[in-house]
Coordinates of C-alpha atoms in Angstrom, one line a residue:
X5 CA -12.8 143.2 2.7
X6 CA -10.1 144.8 0.6
X7 CA -10.6 147.0 -2.4
X8 CA -8.9 144.4 -4.7
X9 CA -8.8 140.7 -4.8
X10 CA -5.1 140.4 -4.0
X11 CA -4.9 136.6 -3.9
X12 CA -6.3 136.2 -7.4
X13 CA -4.3 139.2 -8.6
X14 CA -1.0 137.9 -7.3
X15 CA -1.7 134.4 -8.6
X16 CA -2.6 135.7 -12.0
X17 CA 0.5 137.9 -12.2
X18 CA 2.7 134.9 -11.2
X19 CA 1.1 132.8 -14.0
X20 CA 1.6 135.6 -16.4
X21 CA 5.3 135.6 -15.5
X22 CA 5.5 131.9 -16.1
X23 CA 3.8 132.3 -19.4
X24 CA 6.2 135.1 -20.4
X25 CA 9.1 132.9 -19.4
X26 CA 7.8 130.0 -21.5
X27 CA 7.2 132.3 -24.4
X28 CA 10.7 133.8 -24.4
X29 CA 12.4 130.3 -23.9
X30 CA 10.4 129.0 -26.8
X31 CA 12.1 131.6 -29.1
X32 CA 15.4 129.8 -28.7
X33 CA 13.8 126.7 -30.4
X34 CA 13.0 126.6 -34.1
X35 CA 9.6 128.2 -34.8
X36 CA 9.4 127.5 -38.5
X37 CA 6.6 128.4 -40.9
X38 CA 3.0 127.4 -40.5
X39 CA 3.4 124.6 -43.0
X40 CA 6.4 123.1 -41.2
X41 CA 6.1 124.0 -37.6
X42 CA 9.2 123.7 -35.4
X43 CA 9.6 122.5 -31.9
X44 CA 9.2 126.0 -30.4
X45 CA 5.7 126.5 -31.8
X46 CA 3.6 124.7 -29.1
X47 CA 5.5 126.2 -26.2
X48 CA 5.2 129.6 -27.7
X49 CA 1.5 129.3 -28.2
X50 CA 1.0 127.9 -24.7
X51 CA 3.0 130.8 -23.3
X52 CA 0.9 133.3 -25.1
X53 CA -2.3 131.6 -24.0
X54 CA -1.2 131.5 -20.4
X55 CA -0.2 135.2 -20.5
X56 CA -3.5 136.3 -22.0
X57 CA -5.7 134.2 -19.7
X58 CA -3.8 135.2 -16.6
X59 CA -4.0 138.9 -17.6
X60 CA -7.7 138.5 -18.0
X61 CA -7.9 137.0 -14.5
X62 CA -5.8 139.8 -13.2
X63 CA -8.0 142.5 -14.8
X64 CA -11.1 141.0 -13.2
X65 CA -9.4 140.6 -9.8
X66 CA -8.4 144.3 -10.0
X67 CA -12.0 145.3 -10.4
X68 CA -13.6 143.2 -7.6
X69 CA -13.1 143.2 -3.9
X70 CA -11.9 140.2 -2.1
X71 CA -11.4 138.8 1.4
X72 CA -8.1 139.2 3.2
X73 CA -6.2 136.0 2.9
X74 CA -4.7 134.6 6.1
X75 CA -1.4 132.9 5.4
X76 CA -0.8 129.6 7.1
X77 CA 2.9 129.8 7.8
X78 CA 3.6 126.4 9.2
X79 CA 2.5 124.4 6.0
X80 CA 4.2 126.9 3.8
X81 CA 7.5 126.7 5.7
X82 CA 7.4 122.9 6.0
X83 CA 6.7 122.3 2.3
X84 CA 9.4 124.7 1.3
X85 CA 11.8 123.0 3.7
X86 CA 10.9 119.6 2.4
X87 CA 11.6 120.7 -1.2
X88 CA 14.9 122.2 -0.1
X89 CA 15.9 119.1 1.9
X90 CA 15.1 116.9 -1.1
X91 CA 17.4 118.9 -3.3
X92 CA 20.2 119.0 -0.7
X93 CA 20.0 115.5 0.6
X94 CA 19.6 113.5 -2.6
X95 CA 23.3 113.7 -3.6
X96 CA 24.5 113.2 0.0
X97 CA 22.5 110.3 1.4
X98 CA 20.7 108.7 -1.6
X99 CA 17.1 108.4 -2.8
X100 CA 15.4 106.4 -0.1
X101 CA 16.6 108.3 2.9
X102 CA 15.8 111.6 1.1
X103 CA 12.2 110.4 0.5
X104 CA 11.9 109.5 4.2
X105 CA 13.2 112.9 5.3
X106 CA 10.9 114.7 2.8
X107 CA 7.8 112.9 4.0
X108 CA 8.6 113.5 7.7
X109 CA 9.2 117.2 7.1
X110 CA 5.9 117.5 5.1
X111 CA 4.1 115.6 7.9
X112 CA 5.1 118.4 10.3
X113 CA 3.0 120.8 8.3
X114 CA -0.2 119.4 9.8
X115 CA -0.3 119.1 13.6
X116 CA -3.2 116.6 13.4
X117 CA -1.1 113.9 11.6
X118 CA -0.2 111.1 14.0
X119 CA 3.2 109.4 14.3
X120 CA 1.5 106.1 13.2
X121 CA 0.1 107.8 10.0
X122 CA 3.5 109.4 9.2
X123 CA 5.3 106.0 9.6
X124 CA 2.7 104.3 7.4
X125 CA 3.1 107.0 4.8
X126 CA 6.9 106.7 5.0
X127 CA 6.8 103.0 4.4
X128 CA 4.2 103.1 1.6
X129 CA 5.7 106.0 -0.3
X130 CA 9.3 104.9 0.1
X131 CA 8.4 101.4 -1.1
X132 CA 6.4 102.7 -4.1
X133 CA 9.1 105.2 -5.0
X134 CA 11.8 102.5 -5.0
X135 CA 9.5 100.1 -7.1
X136 CA 8.6 102.8 -9.6
X137 CA 11.9 104.6 -10.0
X138 CA 14.6 102.1 -9.2
X139 CA 13.0 98.9 -10.3
X140 CA 10.4 99.8 -12.9
X141 CA 12.0 102.8 -14.7
X142 CA 15.6 101.7 -13.8
X143 CA 16.6 105.3 -13.1
X144 CA 20.3 105.4 -12.1
X145 CA 19.9 107.0 -8.7
X146 CA 21.9 105.9 -5.6
X147 CA 19.2 104.2 -3.5
X148 CA 21.2 104.6 -0.3
X149 CA 24.6 106.3 -0.5
X150 CA 27.4 103.7 0.1
X151 CA 25.3 100.7 -0.9

C-alpha cells in the first residue's frame, strides 16, 4: 500500500490537463453573450467541468491510500507501436495494409491470442473498414497505394 492513490491521482491530473487545454482552445472561438452564445461556449463549459471534476478526484486520491499499480509493459508498448505505425504507414502503403499492420501489432499485446484469431480479426476488421470508410462514407483515402 502506498500513502497516496497514485493511479487515480495521475489520471485525474491528466484529465485536468485535457480540460485546461479544451478551455484555453475554446477562448479562440467566439464566446458571445448569454443571450446569443457563440461556438466556444460549450467547449469552454465542458473544459471547466472536466477540470473541476478531475481536481475533485485528485483531491480525494491525495487523501486515500492505494495499491501499487503494476504496469503491463507489453500491451502498452504494442498499442503505442500500433498507433505510431498507423500514422506512419497510412500515407505510404494505403488504408487496408495499414489496418492489417495495426491489427497484427495490437494482437501481439496479448500472448494468448492465436494466429487463427488474429487472421479472422484482420479479415473482418479490414473488410468492415473498407465497407464503412471507402464504400459507405466515400472518404478519399488510398485503399492500397498504387491501385
